[in-house]
Short mmCIF file of C-alpha atoms in Angstrom, two decimals:
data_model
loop_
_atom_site.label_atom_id
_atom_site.label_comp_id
_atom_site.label_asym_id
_atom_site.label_seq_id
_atom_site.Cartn_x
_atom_site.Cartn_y
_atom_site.Cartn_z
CA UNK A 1 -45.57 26.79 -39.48
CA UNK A 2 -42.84 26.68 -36.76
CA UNK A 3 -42.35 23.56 -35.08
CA UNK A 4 -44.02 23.39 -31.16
CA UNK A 5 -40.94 21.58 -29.36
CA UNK A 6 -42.39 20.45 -25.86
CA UNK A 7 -41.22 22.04 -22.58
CA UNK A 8 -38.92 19.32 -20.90
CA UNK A 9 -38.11 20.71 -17.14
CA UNK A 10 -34.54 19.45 -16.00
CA UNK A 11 -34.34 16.65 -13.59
CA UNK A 12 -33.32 18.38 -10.11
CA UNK A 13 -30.11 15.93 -8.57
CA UNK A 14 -30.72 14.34 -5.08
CA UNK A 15 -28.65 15.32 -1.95
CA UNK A 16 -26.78 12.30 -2.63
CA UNK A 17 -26.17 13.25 -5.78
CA UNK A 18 -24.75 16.63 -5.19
CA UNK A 19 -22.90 15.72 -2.31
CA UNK A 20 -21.16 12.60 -4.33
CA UNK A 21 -20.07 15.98 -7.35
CA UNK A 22 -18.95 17.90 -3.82
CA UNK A 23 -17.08 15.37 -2.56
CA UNK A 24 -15.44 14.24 -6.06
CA UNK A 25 -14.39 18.37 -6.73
CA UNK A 26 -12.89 18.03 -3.38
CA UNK A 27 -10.68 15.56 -3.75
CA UNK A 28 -9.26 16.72 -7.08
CA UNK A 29 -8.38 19.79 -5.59
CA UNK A 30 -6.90 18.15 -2.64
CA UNK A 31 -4.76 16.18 -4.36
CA UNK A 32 -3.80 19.06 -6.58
CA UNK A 33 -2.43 20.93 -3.90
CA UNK A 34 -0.75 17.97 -2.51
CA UNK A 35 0.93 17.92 -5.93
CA UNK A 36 2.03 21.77 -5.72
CA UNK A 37 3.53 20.95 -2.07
CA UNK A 38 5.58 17.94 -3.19
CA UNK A 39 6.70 20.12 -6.26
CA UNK A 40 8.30 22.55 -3.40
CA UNK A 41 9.29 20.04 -1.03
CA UNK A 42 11.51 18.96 -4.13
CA UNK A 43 13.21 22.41 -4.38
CA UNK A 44 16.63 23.00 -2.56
CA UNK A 45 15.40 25.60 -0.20
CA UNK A 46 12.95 23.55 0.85
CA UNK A 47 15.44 21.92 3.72
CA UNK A 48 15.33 25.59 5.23
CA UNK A 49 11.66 26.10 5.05
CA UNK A 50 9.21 26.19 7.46
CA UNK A 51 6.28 23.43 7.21
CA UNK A 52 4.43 23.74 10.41
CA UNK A 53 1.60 24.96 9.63
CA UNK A 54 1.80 22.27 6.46
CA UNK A 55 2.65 19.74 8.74
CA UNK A 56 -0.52 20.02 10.70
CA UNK A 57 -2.64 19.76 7.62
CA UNK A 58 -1.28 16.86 6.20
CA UNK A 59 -1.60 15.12 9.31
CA UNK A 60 -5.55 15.86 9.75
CA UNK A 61 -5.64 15.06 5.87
CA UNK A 62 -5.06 11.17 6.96
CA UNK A 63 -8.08 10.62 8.06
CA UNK A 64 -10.41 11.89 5.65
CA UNK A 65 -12.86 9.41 3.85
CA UNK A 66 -11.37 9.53 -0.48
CA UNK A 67 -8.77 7.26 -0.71
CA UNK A 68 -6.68 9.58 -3.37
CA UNK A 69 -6.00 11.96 -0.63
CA UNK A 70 -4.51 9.70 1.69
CA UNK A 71 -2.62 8.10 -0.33
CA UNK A 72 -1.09 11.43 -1.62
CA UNK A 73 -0.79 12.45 1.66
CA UNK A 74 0.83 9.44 2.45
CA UNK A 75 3.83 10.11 -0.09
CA UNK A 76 3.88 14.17 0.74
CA UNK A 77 4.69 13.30 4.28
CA UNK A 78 7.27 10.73 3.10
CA UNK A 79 8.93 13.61 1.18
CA UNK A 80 8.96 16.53 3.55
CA UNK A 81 10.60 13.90 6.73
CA UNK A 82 13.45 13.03 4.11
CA UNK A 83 13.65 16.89 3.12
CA UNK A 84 13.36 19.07 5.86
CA UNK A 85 14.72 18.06 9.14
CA UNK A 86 12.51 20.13 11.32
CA UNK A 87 9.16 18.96 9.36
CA UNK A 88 10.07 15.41 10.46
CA UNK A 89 10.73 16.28 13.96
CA UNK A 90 7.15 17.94 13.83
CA UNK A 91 5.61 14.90 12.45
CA UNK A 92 6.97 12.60 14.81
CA UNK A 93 5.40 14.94 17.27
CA UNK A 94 2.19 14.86 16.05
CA UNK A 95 2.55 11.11 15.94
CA UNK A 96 1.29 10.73 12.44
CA UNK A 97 1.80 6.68 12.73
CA UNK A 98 -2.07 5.83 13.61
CA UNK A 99 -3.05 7.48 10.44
CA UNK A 100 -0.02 5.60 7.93
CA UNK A 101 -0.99 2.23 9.53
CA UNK A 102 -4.60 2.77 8.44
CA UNK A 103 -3.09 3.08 5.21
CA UNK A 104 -1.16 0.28 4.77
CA UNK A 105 -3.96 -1.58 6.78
CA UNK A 106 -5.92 -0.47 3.48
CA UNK A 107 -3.18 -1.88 0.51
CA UNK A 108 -1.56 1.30 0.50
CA UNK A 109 2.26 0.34 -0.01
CA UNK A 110 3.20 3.76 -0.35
CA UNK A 111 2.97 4.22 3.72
CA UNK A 112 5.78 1.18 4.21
CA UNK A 113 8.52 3.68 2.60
CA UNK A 114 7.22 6.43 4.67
CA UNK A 115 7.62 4.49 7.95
CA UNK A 116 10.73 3.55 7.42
CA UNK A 117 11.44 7.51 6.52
CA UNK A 118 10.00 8.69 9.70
CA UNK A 119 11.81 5.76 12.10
CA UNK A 120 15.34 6.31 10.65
CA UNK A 121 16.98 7.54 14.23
CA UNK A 122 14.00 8.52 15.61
CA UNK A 123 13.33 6.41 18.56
CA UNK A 124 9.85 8.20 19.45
CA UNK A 125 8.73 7.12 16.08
CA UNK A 126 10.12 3.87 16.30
CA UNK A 127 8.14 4.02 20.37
CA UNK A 128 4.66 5.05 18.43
CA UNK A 129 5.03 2.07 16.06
CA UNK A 130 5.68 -0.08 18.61
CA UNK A 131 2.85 0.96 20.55
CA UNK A 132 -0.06 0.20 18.05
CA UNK A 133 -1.34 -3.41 18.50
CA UNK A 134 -0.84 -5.18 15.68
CA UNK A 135 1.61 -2.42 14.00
CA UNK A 136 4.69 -4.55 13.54
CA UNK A 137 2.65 -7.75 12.34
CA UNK A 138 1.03 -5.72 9.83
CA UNK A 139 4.90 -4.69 8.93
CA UNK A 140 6.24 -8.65 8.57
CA UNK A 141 3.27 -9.66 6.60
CA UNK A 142 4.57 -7.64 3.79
CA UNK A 143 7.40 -9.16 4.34
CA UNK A 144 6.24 -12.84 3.42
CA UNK A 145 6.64 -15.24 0.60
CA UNK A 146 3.83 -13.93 -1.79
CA UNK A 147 4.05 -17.35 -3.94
CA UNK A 148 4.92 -19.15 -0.80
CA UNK A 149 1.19 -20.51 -0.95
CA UNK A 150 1.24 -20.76 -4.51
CA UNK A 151 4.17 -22.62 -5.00
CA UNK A 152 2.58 -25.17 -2.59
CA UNK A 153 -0.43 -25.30 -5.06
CA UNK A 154 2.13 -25.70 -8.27
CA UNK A 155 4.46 -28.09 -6.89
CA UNK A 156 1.24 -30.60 -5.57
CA UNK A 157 0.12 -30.44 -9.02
CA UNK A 158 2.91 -30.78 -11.22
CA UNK A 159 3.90 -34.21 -8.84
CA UNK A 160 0.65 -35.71 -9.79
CA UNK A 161 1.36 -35.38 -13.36
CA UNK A 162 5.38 -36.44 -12.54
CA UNK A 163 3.64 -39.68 -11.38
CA UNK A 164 1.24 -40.03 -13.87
CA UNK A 165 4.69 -39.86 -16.36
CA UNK A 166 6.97 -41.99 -14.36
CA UNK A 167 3.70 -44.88 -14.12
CA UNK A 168 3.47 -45.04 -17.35
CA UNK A 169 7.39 -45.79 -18.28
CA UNK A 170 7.65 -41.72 -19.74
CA UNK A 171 5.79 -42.84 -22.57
CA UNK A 172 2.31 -40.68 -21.48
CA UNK A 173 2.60 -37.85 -24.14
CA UNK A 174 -0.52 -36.27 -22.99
CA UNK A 175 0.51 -36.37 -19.30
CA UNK A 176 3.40 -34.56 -20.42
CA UNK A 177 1.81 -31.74 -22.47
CA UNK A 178 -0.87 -31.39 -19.69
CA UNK A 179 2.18 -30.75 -17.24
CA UNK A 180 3.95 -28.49 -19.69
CA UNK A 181 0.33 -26.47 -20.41
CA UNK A 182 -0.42 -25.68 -16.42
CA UNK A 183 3.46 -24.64 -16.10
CA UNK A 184 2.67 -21.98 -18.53
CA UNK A 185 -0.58 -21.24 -17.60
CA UNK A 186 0.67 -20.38 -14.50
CA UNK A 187 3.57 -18.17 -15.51
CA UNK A 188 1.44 -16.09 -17.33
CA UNK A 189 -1.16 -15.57 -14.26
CA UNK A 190 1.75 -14.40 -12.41
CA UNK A 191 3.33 -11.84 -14.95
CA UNK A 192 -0.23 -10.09 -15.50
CA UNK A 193 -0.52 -10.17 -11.21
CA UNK A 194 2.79 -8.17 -11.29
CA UNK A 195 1.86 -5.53 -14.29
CA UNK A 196 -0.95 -4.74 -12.31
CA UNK A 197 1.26 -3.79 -9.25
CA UNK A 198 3.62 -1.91 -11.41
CA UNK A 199 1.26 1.14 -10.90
CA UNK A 200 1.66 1.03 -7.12
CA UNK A 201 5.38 0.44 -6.94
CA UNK A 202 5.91 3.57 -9.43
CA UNK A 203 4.03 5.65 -6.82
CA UNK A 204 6.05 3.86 -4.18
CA UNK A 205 9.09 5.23 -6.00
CA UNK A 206 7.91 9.10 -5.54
CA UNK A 207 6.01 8.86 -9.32
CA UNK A 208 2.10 9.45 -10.06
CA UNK A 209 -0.56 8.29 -7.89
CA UNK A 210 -3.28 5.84 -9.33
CA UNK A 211 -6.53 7.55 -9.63
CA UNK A 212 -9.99 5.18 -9.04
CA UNK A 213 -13.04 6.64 -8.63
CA UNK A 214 -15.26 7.53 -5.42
CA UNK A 215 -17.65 5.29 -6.30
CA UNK A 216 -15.25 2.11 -6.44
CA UNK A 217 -14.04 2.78 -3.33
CA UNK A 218 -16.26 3.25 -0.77
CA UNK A 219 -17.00 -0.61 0.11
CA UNK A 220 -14.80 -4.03 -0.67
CA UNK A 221 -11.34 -5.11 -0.91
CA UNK A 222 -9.74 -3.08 -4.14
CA UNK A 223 -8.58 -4.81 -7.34
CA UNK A 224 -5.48 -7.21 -6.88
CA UNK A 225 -5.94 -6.79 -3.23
CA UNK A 226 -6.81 -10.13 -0.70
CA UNK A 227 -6.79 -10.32 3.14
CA UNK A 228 -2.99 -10.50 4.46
CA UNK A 229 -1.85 -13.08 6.98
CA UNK A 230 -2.33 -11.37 10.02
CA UNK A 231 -4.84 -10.42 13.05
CA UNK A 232 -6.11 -6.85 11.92
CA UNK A 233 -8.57 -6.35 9.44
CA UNK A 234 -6.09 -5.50 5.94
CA UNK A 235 -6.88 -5.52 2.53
CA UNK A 236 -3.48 -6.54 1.20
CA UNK A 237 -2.22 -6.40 -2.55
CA UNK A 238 -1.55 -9.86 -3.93
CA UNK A 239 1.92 -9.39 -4.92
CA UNK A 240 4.16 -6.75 -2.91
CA UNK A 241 7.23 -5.70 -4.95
CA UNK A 242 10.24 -6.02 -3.80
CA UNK A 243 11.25 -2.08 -3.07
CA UNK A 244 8.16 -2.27 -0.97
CA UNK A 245 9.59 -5.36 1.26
CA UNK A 246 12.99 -3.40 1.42
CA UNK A 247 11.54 -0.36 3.16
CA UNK A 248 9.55 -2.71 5.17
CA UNK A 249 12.85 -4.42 6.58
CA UNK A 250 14.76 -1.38 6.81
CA UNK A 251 11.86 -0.02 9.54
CA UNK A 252 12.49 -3.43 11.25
CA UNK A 253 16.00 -2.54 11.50
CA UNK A 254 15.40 0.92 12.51
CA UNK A 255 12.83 -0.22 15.62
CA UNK A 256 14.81 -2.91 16.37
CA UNK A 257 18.19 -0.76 16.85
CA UNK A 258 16.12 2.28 18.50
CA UNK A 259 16.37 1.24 21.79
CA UNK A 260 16.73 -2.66 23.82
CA UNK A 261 13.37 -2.96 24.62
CA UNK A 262 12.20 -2.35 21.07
CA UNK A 263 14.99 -5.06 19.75
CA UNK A 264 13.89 -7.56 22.34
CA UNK A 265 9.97 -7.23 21.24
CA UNK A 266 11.07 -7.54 17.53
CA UNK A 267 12.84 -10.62 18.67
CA UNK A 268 9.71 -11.68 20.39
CA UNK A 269 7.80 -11.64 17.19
CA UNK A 270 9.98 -13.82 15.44
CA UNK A 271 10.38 -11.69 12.82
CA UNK A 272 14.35 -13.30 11.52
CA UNK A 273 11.99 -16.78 10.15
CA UNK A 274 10.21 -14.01 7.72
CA UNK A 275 13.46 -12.05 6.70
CA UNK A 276 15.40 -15.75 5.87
CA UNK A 277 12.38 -16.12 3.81
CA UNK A 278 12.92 -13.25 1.94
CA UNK A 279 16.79 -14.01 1.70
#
């Protein structure tokens, strides 16, 4: 007698459900071309090509909503400006700054190299910088002591366990091994903070991107990422390497040398304190 298997109709997905799949195809795609064009971009003719049309596309792709894509797009601009002379000057034109501040404002470190790219002896770059409120603190909070506040932290600690020693003639044993345990404790928070960056500085250097999903980043500060020292709204990773800081003096330098009235608001926002820090 053949078996009667019961007719189970297939759940139908929701709207939000099918536009989530949409929106997820999308962005693979999207960041698949953006892979092809930084493939040419790394070709020698690609000094003599022309990227205008490209260069219009890349800027509206700056604004869109899945954080892969900018951040791709982020590193594809950085590449064509260092490439091709003429896609730079196009750029700058376009004024593409707006959209790279909302990605650093966001953790993306890969926008800091691409700044400093795009105001290398261009004053109107260094001019559209300048002009967004909040721009150039945004650029010297990367700039800070990361374990400036940490430090603080350690060093309160570890003197309440020096004086709990020195009180007690040196002879406290377990003072001491309570000293020695938090020193290593807190060495090894610090070394797994900066493997987690190491993912971010590789793109920084022109590698792979870091792929999340949709899902984890529509709402919240991302992992390893905390609110930076400064009056916009940023989501800021914890530890910045220090390629990352590099770039972001090097597009002090270039603003401050594009013109006087550039150096004389960089002076105004007493950004030398932050670079002797960083010295």
């Amino acid at each position: 007698m053949a078996e009667v298997v019961a007719f189970r109709p297939l759940r139908r997905k929701t709207a939000a459900e099918k536009a989530k799949e949409n929106r997820t195809e999308l962005t693979i795609i999207l960041c698949a071309a953006l892979d092809a064009i930084a493939t040419l971009i790394g070709k020698p003719s690609a000094a003599e090509a022309d990227f205008h049309d490209c260069t219009k596309v890349l800027h509206e792709l700056l604004y869109v909503n899945a954080w892969e894509v900018r951040l791709a797009v982020t590193t594809t601009i950085g590449l064509l400006a260092q490439t091709n002379v003429q896609a730079k000057e196009e750029l700058c034109l376009l004024n593409v700054m707006p959209g790279l501040i909302g990605v650093l404002q966001k953790g993306g470190l890969e926008a800091i190299k691409t700044i400093s790219i795009l105001t290398e002896e261009r004053e109107d770059a260094c001019n559209q910088l300048m002009a967004i409120d909040g721009g150039i603190d945004l650029l010297t909070s990367y700039v800070q002591n990361d374990d400036e506040d940490a430090d603080k932290d350690d060093n309160s600690s570890m003197g309440q366990e020096r004086e709990e020693i020195s009180g007690s003639g040196g002879g406290n044993r377990k003072a001491m091994e309570r000293t020695a345990e938090k020193m290593r404790t807190s060495q090894k928070g610090r070394h797994r903070e900066a493997s987690t960056d190491s993912s971010t500085s590789a793109a920084e250097a022109g590698g792979g991107q870091t792929w999340t999903a949709l899902a984890d980043l529509e709402g919240g500060l991302q992992p390893g990422m905390t609110e930076a020292k400064t009056g916009l709204k940023v989501e800021r990773p914890t530890i910045v390497p220090v390629a990352s800081k590099t770039e972001a003096v090097s597009t002090l330098r270039n603003v401050a040398t594009s013109n006087l009235t550039n150096r004389t608001a960089i002076t105004n926002k007493q950004v030398i304190p932050q670079l002797v820090k960083l010295m």
